[in-house]
Short mmCIF file of C-alpha atoms and ligand atoms in Angstrom, two decimals:
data_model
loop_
_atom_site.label_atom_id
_atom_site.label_comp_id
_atom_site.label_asym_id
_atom_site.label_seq_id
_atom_site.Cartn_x
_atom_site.Cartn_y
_atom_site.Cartn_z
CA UNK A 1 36.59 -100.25 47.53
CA UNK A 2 34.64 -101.41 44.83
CA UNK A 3 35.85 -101.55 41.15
CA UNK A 4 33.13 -100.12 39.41
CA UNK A 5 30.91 -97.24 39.22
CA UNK A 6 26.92 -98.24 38.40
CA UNK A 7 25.15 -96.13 36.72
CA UNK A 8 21.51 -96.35 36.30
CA UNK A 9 19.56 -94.71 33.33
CA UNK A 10 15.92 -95.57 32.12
CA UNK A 11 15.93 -98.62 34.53
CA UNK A 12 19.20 -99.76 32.52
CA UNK A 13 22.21 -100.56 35.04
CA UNK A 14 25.90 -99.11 33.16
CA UNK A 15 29.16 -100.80 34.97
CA UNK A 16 31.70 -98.42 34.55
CA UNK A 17 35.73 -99.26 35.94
CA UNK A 18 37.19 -97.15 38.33
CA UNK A 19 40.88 -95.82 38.14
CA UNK A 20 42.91 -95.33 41.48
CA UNK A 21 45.59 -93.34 41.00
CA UNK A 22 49.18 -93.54 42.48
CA UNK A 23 47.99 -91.24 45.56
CA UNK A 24 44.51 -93.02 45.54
CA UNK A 25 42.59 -90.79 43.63
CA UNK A 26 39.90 -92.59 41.93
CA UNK A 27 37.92 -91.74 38.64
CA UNK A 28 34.87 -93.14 36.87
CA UNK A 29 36.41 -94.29 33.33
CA UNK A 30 33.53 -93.32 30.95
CA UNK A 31 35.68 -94.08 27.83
CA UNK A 32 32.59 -96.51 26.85
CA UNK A 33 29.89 -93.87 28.30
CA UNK A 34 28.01 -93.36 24.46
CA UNK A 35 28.73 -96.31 22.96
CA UNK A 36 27.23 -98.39 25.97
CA UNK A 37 23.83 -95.94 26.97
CA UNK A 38 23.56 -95.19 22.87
CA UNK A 39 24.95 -91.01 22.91
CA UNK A 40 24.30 -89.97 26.67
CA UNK A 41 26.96 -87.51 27.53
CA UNK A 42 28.21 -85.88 30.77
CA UNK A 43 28.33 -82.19 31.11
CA UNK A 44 30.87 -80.38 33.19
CA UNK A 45 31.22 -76.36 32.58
CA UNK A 46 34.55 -75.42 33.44
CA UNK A 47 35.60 -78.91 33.68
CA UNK A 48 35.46 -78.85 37.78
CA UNK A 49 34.76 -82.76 37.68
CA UNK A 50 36.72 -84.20 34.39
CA UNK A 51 39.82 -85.44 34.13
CA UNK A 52 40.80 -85.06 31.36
CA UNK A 53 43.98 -87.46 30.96
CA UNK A 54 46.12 -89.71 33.58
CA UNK A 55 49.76 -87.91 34.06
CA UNK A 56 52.58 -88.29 36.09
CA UNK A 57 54.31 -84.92 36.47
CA UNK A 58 52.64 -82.97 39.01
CA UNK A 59 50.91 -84.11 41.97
CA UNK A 60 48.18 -81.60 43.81
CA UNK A 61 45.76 -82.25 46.42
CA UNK A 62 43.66 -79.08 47.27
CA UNK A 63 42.48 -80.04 50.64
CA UNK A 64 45.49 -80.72 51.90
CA UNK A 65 47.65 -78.15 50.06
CA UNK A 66 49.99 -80.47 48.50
CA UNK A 67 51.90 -79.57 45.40
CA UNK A 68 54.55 -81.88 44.11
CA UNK A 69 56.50 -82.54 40.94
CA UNK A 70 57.42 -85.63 40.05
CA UNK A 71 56.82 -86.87 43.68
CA UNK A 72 59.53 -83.96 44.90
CA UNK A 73 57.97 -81.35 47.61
CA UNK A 74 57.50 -78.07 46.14
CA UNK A 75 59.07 -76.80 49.15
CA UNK A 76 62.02 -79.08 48.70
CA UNK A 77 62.63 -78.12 45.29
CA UNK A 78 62.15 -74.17 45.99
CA UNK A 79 64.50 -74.59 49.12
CA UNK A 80 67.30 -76.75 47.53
CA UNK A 81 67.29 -76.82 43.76
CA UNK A 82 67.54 -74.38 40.99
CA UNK A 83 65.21 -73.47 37.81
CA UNK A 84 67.17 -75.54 35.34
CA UNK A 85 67.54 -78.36 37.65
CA UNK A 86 63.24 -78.52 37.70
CA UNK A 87 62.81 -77.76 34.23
CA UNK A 88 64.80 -81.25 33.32
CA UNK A 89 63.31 -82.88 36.39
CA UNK A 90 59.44 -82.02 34.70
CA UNK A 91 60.61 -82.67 31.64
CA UNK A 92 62.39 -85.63 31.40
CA UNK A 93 61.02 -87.48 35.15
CA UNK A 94 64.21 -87.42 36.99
CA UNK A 95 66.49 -85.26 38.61
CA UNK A 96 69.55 -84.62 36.71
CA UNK A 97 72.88 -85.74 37.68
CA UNK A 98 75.31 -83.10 37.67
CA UNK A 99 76.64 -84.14 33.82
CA UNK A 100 72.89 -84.28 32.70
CA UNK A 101 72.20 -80.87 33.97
CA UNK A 102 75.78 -79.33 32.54
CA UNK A 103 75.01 -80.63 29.40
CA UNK A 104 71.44 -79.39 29.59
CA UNK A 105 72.67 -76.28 29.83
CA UNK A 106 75.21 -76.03 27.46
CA UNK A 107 73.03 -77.50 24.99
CA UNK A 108 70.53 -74.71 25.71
CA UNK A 109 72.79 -71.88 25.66
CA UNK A 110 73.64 -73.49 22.00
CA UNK A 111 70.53 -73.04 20.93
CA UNK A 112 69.72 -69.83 22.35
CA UNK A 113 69.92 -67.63 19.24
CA UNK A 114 67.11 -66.55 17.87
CA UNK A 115 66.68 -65.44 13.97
CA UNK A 116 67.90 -61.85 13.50
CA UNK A 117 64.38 -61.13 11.20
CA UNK A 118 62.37 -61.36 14.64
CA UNK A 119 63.70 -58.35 16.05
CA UNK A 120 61.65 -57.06 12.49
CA UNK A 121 58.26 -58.40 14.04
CA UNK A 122 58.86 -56.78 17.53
CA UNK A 123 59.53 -53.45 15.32
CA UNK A 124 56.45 -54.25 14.20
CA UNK A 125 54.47 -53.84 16.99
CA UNK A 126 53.04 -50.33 18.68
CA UNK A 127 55.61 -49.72 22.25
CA UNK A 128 51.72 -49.82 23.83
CA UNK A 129 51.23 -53.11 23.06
CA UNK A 130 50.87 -56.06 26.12
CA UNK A 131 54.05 -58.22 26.28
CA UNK A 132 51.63 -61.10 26.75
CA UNK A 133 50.28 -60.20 23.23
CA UNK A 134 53.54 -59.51 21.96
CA UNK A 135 55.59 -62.82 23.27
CA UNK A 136 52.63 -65.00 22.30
CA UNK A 137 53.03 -63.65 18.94
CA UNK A 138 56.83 -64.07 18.70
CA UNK A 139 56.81 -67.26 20.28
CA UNK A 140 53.97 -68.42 17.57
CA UNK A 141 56.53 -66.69 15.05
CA UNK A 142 59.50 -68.91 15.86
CA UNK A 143 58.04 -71.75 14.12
CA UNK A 144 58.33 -69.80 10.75
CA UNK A 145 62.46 -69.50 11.59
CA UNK A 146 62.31 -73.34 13.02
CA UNK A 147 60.39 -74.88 10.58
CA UNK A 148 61.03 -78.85 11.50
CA UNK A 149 58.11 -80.48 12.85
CA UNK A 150 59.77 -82.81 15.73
CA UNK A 151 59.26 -86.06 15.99
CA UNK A 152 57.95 -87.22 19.17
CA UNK A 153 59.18 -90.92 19.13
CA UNK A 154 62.45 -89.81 18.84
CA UNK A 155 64.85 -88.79 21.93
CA UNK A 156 67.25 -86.81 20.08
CA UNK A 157 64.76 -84.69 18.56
CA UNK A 158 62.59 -84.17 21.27
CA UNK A 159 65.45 -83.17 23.17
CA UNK A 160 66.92 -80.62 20.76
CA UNK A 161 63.53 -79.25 20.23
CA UNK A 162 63.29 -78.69 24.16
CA UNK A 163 66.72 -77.41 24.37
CA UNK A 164 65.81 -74.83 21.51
CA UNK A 165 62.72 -73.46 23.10
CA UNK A 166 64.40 -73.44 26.66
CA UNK A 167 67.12 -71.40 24.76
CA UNK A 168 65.38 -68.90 22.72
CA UNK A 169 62.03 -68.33 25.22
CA UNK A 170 63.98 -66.23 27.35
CA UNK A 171 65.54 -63.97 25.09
CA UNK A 172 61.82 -63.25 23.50
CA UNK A 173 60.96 -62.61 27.32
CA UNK A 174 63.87 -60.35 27.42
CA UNK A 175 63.31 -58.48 24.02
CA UNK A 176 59.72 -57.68 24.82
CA UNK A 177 60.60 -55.86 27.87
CA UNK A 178 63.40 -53.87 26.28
CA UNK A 179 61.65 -53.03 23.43
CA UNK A 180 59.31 -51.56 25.36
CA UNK A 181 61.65 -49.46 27.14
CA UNK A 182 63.53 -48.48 24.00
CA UNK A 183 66.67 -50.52 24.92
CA UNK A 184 69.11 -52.10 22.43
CA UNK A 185 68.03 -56.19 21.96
CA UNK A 186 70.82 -58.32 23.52
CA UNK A 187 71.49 -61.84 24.07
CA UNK A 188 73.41 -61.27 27.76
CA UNK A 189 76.31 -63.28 28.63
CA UNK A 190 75.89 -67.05 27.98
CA UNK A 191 78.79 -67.62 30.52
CA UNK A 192 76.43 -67.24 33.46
CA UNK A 193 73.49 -69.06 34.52
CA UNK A 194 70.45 -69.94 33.03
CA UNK A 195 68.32 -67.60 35.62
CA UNK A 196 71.43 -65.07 35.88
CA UNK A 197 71.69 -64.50 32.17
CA UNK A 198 67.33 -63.97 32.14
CA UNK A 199 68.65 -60.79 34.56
CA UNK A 200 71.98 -59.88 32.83
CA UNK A 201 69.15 -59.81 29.32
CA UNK A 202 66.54 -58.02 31.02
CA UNK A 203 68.23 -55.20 33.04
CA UNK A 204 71.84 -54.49 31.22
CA UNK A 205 72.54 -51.04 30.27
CA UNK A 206 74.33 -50.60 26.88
CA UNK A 207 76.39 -47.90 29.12
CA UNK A 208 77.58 -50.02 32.13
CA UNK A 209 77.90 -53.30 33.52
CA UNK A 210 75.23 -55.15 35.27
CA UNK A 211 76.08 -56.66 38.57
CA UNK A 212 74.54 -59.45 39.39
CA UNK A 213 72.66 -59.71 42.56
CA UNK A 214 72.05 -62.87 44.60
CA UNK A 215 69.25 -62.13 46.43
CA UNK A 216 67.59 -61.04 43.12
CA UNK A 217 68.77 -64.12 41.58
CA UNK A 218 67.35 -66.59 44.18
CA UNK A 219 63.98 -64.72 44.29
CA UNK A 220 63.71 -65.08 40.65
CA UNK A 221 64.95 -68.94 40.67
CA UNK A 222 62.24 -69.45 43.35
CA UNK A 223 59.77 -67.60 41.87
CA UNK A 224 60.38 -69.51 38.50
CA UNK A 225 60.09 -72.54 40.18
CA UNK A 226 56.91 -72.27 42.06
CA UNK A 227 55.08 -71.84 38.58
CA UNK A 228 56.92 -74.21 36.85
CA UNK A 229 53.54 -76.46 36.84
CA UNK A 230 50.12 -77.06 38.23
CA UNK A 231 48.88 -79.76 36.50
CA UNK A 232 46.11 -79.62 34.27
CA UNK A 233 45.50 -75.79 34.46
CA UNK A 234 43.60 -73.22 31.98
CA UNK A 235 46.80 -72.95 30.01
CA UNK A 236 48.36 -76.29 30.48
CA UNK A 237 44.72 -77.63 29.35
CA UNK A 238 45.00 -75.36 26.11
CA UNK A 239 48.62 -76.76 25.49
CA UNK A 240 47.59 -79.82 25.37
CA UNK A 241 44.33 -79.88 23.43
CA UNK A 242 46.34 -77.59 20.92
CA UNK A 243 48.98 -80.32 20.74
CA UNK A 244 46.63 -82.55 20.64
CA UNK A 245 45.49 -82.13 16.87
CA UNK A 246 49.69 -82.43 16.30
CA UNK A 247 50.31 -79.13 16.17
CA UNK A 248 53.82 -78.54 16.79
CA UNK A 249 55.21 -77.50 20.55
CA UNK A 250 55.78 -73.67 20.06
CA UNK A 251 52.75 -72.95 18.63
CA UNK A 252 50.77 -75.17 21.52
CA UNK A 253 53.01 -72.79 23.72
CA UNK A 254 52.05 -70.07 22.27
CA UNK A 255 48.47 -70.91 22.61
CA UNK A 256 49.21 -71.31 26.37
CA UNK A 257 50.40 -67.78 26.82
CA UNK A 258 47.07 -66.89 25.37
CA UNK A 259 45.04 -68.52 27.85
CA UNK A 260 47.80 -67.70 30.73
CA UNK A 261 46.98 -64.28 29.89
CA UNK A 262 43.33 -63.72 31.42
CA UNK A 263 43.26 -62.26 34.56
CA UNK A 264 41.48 -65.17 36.21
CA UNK A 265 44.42 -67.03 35.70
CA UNK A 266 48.37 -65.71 35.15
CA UNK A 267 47.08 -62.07 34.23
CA UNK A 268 45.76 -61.74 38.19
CA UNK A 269 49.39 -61.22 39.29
CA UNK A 270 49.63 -57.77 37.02
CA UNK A 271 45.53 -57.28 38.52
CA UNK A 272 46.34 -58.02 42.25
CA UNK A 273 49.21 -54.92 42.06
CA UNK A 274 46.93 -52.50 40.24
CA UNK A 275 44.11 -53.56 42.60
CA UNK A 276 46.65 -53.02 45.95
CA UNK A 277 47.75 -49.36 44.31
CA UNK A 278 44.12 -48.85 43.89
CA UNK A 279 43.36 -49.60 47.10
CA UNK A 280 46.26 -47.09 48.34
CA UNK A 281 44.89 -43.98 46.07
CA UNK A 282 41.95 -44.41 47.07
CA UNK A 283 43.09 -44.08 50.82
CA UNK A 284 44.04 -47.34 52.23
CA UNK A 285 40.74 -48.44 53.36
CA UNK A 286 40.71 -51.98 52.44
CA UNK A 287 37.41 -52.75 54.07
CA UNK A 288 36.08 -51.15 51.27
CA UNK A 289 36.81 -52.99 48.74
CA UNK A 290 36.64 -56.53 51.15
CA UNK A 291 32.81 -55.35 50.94
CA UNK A 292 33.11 -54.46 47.12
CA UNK A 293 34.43 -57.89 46.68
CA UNK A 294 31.45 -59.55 48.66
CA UNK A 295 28.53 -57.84 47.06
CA UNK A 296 27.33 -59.61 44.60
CA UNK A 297 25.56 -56.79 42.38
CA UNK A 298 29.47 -55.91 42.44
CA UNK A 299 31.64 -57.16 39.45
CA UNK A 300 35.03 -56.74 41.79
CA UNK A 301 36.62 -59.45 43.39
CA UNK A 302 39.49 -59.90 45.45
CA UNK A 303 41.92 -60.23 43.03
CA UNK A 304 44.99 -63.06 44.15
CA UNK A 305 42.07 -64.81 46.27
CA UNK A 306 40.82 -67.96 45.79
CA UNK A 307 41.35 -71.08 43.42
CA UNK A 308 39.73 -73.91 41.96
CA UNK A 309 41.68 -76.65 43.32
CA UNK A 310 43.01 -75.31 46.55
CA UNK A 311 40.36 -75.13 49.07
CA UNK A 312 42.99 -74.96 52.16
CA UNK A 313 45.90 -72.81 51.60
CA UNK A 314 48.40 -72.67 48.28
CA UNK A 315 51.56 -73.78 48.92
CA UNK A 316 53.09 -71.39 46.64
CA UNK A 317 51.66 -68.41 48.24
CA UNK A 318 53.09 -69.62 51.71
CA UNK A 319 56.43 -69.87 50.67
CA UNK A 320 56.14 -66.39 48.37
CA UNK A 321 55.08 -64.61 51.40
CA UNK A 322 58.22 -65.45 53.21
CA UNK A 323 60.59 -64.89 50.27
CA UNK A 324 58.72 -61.56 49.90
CA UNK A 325 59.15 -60.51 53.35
CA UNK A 326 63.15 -61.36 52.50
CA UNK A 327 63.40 -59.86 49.31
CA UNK A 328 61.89 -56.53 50.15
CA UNK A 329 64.07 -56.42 53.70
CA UNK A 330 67.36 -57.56 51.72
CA UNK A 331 66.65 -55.19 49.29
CA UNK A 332 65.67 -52.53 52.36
CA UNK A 333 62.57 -51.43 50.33
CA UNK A 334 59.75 -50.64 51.99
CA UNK A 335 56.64 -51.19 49.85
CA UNK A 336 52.95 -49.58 51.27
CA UNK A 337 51.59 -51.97 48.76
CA UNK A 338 52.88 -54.65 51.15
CA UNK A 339 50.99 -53.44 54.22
CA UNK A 340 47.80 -52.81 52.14
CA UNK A 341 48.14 -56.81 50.97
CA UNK A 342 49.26 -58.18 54.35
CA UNK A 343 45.95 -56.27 55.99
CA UNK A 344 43.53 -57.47 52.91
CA UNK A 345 45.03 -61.02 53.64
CA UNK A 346 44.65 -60.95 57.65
CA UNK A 347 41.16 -59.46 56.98
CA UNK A 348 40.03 -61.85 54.45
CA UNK A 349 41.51 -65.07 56.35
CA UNK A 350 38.73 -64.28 59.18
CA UNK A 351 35.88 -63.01 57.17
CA UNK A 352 33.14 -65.11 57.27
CA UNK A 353 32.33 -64.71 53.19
CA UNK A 354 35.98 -66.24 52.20
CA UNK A 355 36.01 -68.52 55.16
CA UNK A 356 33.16 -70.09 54.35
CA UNK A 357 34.25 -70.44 50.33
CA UNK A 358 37.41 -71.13 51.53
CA UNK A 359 39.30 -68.35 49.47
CA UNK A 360 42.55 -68.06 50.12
CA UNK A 361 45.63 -66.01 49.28
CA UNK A 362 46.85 -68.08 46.01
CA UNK A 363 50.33 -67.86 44.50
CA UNK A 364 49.76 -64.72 42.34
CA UNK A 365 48.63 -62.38 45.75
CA UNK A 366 52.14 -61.91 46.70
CA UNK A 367 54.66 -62.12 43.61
CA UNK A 368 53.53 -59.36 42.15
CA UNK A 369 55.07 -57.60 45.13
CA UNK A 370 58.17 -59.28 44.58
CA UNK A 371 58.45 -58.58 40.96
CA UNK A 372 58.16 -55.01 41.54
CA UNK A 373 60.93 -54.61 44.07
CA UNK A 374 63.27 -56.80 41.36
CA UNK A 375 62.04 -53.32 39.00
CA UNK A 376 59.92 -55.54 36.76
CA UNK A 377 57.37 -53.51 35.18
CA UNK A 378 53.41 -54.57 36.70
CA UNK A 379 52.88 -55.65 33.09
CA UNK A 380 55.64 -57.70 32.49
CA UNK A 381 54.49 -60.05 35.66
CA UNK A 382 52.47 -62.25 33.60
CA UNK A 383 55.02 -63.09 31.10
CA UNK A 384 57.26 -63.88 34.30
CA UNK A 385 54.71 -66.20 35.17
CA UNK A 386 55.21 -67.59 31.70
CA UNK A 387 58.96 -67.94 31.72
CA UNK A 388 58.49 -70.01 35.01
CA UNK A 389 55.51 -72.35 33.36
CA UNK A 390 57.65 -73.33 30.53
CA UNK A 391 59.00 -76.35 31.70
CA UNK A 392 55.39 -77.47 32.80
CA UNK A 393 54.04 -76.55 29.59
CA UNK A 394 56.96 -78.45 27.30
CA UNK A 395 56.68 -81.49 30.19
CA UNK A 396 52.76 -81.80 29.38
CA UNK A 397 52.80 -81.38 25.47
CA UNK A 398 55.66 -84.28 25.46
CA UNK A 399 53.66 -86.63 28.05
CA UNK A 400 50.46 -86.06 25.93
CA UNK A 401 52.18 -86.78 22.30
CA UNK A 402 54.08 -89.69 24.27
CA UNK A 403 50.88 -90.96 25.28
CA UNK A 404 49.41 -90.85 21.76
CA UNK A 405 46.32 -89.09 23.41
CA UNK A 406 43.80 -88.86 21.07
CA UNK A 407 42.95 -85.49 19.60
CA UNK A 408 40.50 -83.10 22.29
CA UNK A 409 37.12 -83.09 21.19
CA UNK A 410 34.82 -82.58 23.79
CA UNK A 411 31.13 -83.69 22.94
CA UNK A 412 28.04 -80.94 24.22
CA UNK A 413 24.44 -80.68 24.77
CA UNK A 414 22.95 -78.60 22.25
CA UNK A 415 20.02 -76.44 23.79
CA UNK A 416 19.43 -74.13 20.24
CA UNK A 417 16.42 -74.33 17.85
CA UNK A 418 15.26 -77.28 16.17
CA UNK A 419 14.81 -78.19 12.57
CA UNK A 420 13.53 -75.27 10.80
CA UNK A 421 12.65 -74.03 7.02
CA UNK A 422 15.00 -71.70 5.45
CA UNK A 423 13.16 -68.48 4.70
CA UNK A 424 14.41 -65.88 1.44
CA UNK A 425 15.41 -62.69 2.92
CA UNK A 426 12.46 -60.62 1.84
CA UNK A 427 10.71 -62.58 3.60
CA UNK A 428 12.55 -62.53 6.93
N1 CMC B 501 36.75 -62.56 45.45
C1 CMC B 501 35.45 -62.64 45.86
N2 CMC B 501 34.70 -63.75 45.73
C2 CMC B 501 35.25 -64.83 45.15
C3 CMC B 501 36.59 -64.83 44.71
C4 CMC B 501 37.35 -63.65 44.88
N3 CMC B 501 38.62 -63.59 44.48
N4 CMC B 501 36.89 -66.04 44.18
C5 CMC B 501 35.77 -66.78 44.28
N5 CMC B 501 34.79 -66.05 44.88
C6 CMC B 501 33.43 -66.53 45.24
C7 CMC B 501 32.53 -66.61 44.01
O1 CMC B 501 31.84 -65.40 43.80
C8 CMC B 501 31.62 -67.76 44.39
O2 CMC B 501 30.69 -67.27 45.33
P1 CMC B 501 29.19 -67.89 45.38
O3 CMC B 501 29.37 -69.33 45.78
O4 CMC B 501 28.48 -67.06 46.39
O5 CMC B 501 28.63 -67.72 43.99
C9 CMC B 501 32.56 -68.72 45.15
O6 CMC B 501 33.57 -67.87 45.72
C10 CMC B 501 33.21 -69.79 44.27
O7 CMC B 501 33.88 -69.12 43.20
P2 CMC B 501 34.00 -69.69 41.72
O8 CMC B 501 34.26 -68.55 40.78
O9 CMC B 501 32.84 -70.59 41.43
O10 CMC B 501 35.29 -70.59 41.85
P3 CMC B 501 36.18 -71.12 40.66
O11 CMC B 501 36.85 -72.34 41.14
O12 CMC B 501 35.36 -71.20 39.41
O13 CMC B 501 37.23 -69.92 40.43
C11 CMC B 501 39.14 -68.53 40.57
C12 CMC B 501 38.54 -69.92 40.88
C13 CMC B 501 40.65 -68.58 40.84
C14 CMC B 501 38.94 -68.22 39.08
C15 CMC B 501 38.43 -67.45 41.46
O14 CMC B 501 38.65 -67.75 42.82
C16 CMC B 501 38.91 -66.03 41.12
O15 CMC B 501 38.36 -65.40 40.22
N6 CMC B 501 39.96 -65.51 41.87
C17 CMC B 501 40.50 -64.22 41.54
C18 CMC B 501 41.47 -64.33 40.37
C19 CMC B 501 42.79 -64.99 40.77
O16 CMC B 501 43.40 -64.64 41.78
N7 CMC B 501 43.26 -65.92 39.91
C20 CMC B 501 44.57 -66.58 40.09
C21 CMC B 501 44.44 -68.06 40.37
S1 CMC B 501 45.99 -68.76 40.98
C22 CMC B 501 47.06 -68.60 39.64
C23 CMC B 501 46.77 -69.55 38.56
O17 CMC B 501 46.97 -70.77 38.77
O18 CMC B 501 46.37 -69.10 37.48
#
């Protein structure tokens, strides 16, 4: 292949290199683009053709529905390792070796405590509020009680400052679901498990023990891990262009839980359930809303369908639909929601409209499902989808810094009006 890209403007010939990546993806560098043509741009809404760095965390390829981290099969990882085990492997490029990963987690458990005055600012806020809102808030708020800005060129700190927001993230996670079902704040048990203890936190009783349950406690590991990064994302984008201007990591985070938020991205897991019990009030009849979804004076789409990059089949949602299908028999639940899905997916999967747009169940259409039959509130699915990007989110803020990327500015083409004379106001 050749090594440049020409490009031609005005009669004017533009050599520009090309980068090959590590699994031969290849990308016009336009670092010189203005300076060489004197100010042409590109434009690119919604970024579908910019890269917008060179990383080496997570590998994807859309057609082919491949999603690896750190060159490790996402169904390797989900079959054989745990959350914590990922979380290190994103964040610091290898897998850990069992003295890495002990210490990991001791170190983490260390630093789990979170200052008593935020249990003030969740006081603070009305029961109704959306634990999205609320942990983005609280999560923005620990920088007040952690005031050190880290320095990126050094290990030690870096690592501490990981440790401390692996630590202290899931007890915020915890706290905004308890609050909002009036149960005292805890901190669990740090004797058991990272994943364990984010289930001993979430579901104890002040009146009685909480036993532990493994098939709960895989589900959840899984789960975790499956969204424990996508490359560059809508949120993992927003963490990094935060970071990018050096603001520190947990407020880039809690930028991130902003943006994870919408219900085009993380949010569709909390709209795919209230879309499925829609779909049961209003009788079961999910050709309905398949033709609701295709009309395009109609605002509804098929919520869980669909995604930028994969244009085959997610990986994720193939190996959520089997761990659903365990959970809920495990657990001996039997969920109507779950026929309702399973018919909208068999339906959609030969319908001509999605086949052609090649819209697929993604990773959100079926852990929503699972999340319900763990007793997770439908609102509290997006900041479970949270929880499990964390690793990604610290992994790309630290590559970026590392990197010494240069702050996100992108340029645009301005289409308002041009120069004009200021009038007074009486005479507007
Ligand atoms: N239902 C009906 N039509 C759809 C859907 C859907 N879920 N998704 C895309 N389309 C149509 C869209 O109307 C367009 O049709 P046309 O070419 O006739 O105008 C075509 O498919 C391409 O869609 P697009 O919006 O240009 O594609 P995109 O890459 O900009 O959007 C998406 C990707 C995920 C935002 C979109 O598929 C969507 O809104 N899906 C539903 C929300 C959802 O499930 N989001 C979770 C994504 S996975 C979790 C995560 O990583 O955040």
């Amino acid at each position: 292949m050749s090594k440049t890209a020409t490009l031609e403007i005005d009669g004017k010939k533009h050599e520009f290199p090309l980068i090959v990546g590590t699994e031969n993806e290849v990308a016009i560098d336009i670092k010189t683009l203005r300076a060489v043509t004197g100010g042409v741009t590109t434009i690119d809404p919604g970024y579908k053709n910019t890269g917008a760095c060179e990383s080496a965390i997570t590998f994807l390829n859309g057609e082919e529905g491949i999603l690896r981290y750190r060159g490790y099969a996402i169904e390797d990882l989900a079959e054989k390792a745990d959350f914590l085990e990922v979380a290190y492997l994103l964040i610091f490029g290898e897998l850990p070796t069992q003295d890495q990963l002990d210490k990991f987690n001791a170190d983490i458990k260390e630093h789990s405590v979170v200052d008593d005055d935020i249990k003030k600012i969740i006081d603070a806020f009305p029961k109704a509020a959306h634990p999205m809102g609320v942990l983005s808030s609280l999560t923005s708020a620990l920088t007040a009680f952690n005031p050190t800005s880290v320095d990126v060129d050094s290990e030690e700190e870096m690592y501490n400052t990981v440790c401390k927001i692996m630590g202290k993230f899931p007890v915020l996670v915890a706290w905004t679901m308890r609050k909002k079902k009036g149960l005292p704040l805890n901190y669990g048990d740090s004797s058991l498990g990272y994943v364990e203890n984010i289930l001993e936190m979430m579901f104890s009783k002040p009146n009685e023990d909480y036993k532990q349950s493994e098939i709960l406690v895989n589900a959840l590991d899984k789960l975790l891990i499956l969204h424990a990064d996508h490359e560059q994302n809508c949120s993992t984008s927003t963490v990094r262009i935060v970071g990018s201007a050096h603001t520190g990591l947990f407020a880039s985070i809690s930028s991130g839980i902003s943006a994870l938020w919408g219900p085009l991205h993380g949010g569709a897991n909390q709209a795919v359930l209230e879309m499925l019990e829609a779909i049961k009030e209003d009788g079961g009849d999910t050709q309905k809303f398949m033709s609701k979804a295709k009309d395009k004076e109609d605002p509804f789409r098929l919520m869980g369908f669909g995604h930028r990059v994969y244009k085959n089949f997610d990986p994720r949602a193939k190996i959520i639909k089997v761990a659903a299908d365990e959970v809920l028999a495990d657990l001996g639940v039997e969920d109507p929601v779950l026929d309702i899905a399973k018919g909208l997916a068999s339906e959609a999967l030969s319908d001509d409209y999605f086949v052609k747009r090649k819209l697929y169940p993604n990773v959100d259409f079926y852990s929503g499902i699972i999340y319900r039959s763990m007793g997770i509130p439908v609102e509290m699915f997006t900041v479970m989808f949270a929880l499990g990007r964390l690793p990604g989110w610290i992994a790309q803020w630290k590559e970026m810094r590392a990197r010494k990327e240069p702050i996100g500015r992108p340029r645009q083409v301005y289409i308002g009006e041009n120069h004009r004379a200021f009038k007074a106001v009486e005479k507007r």
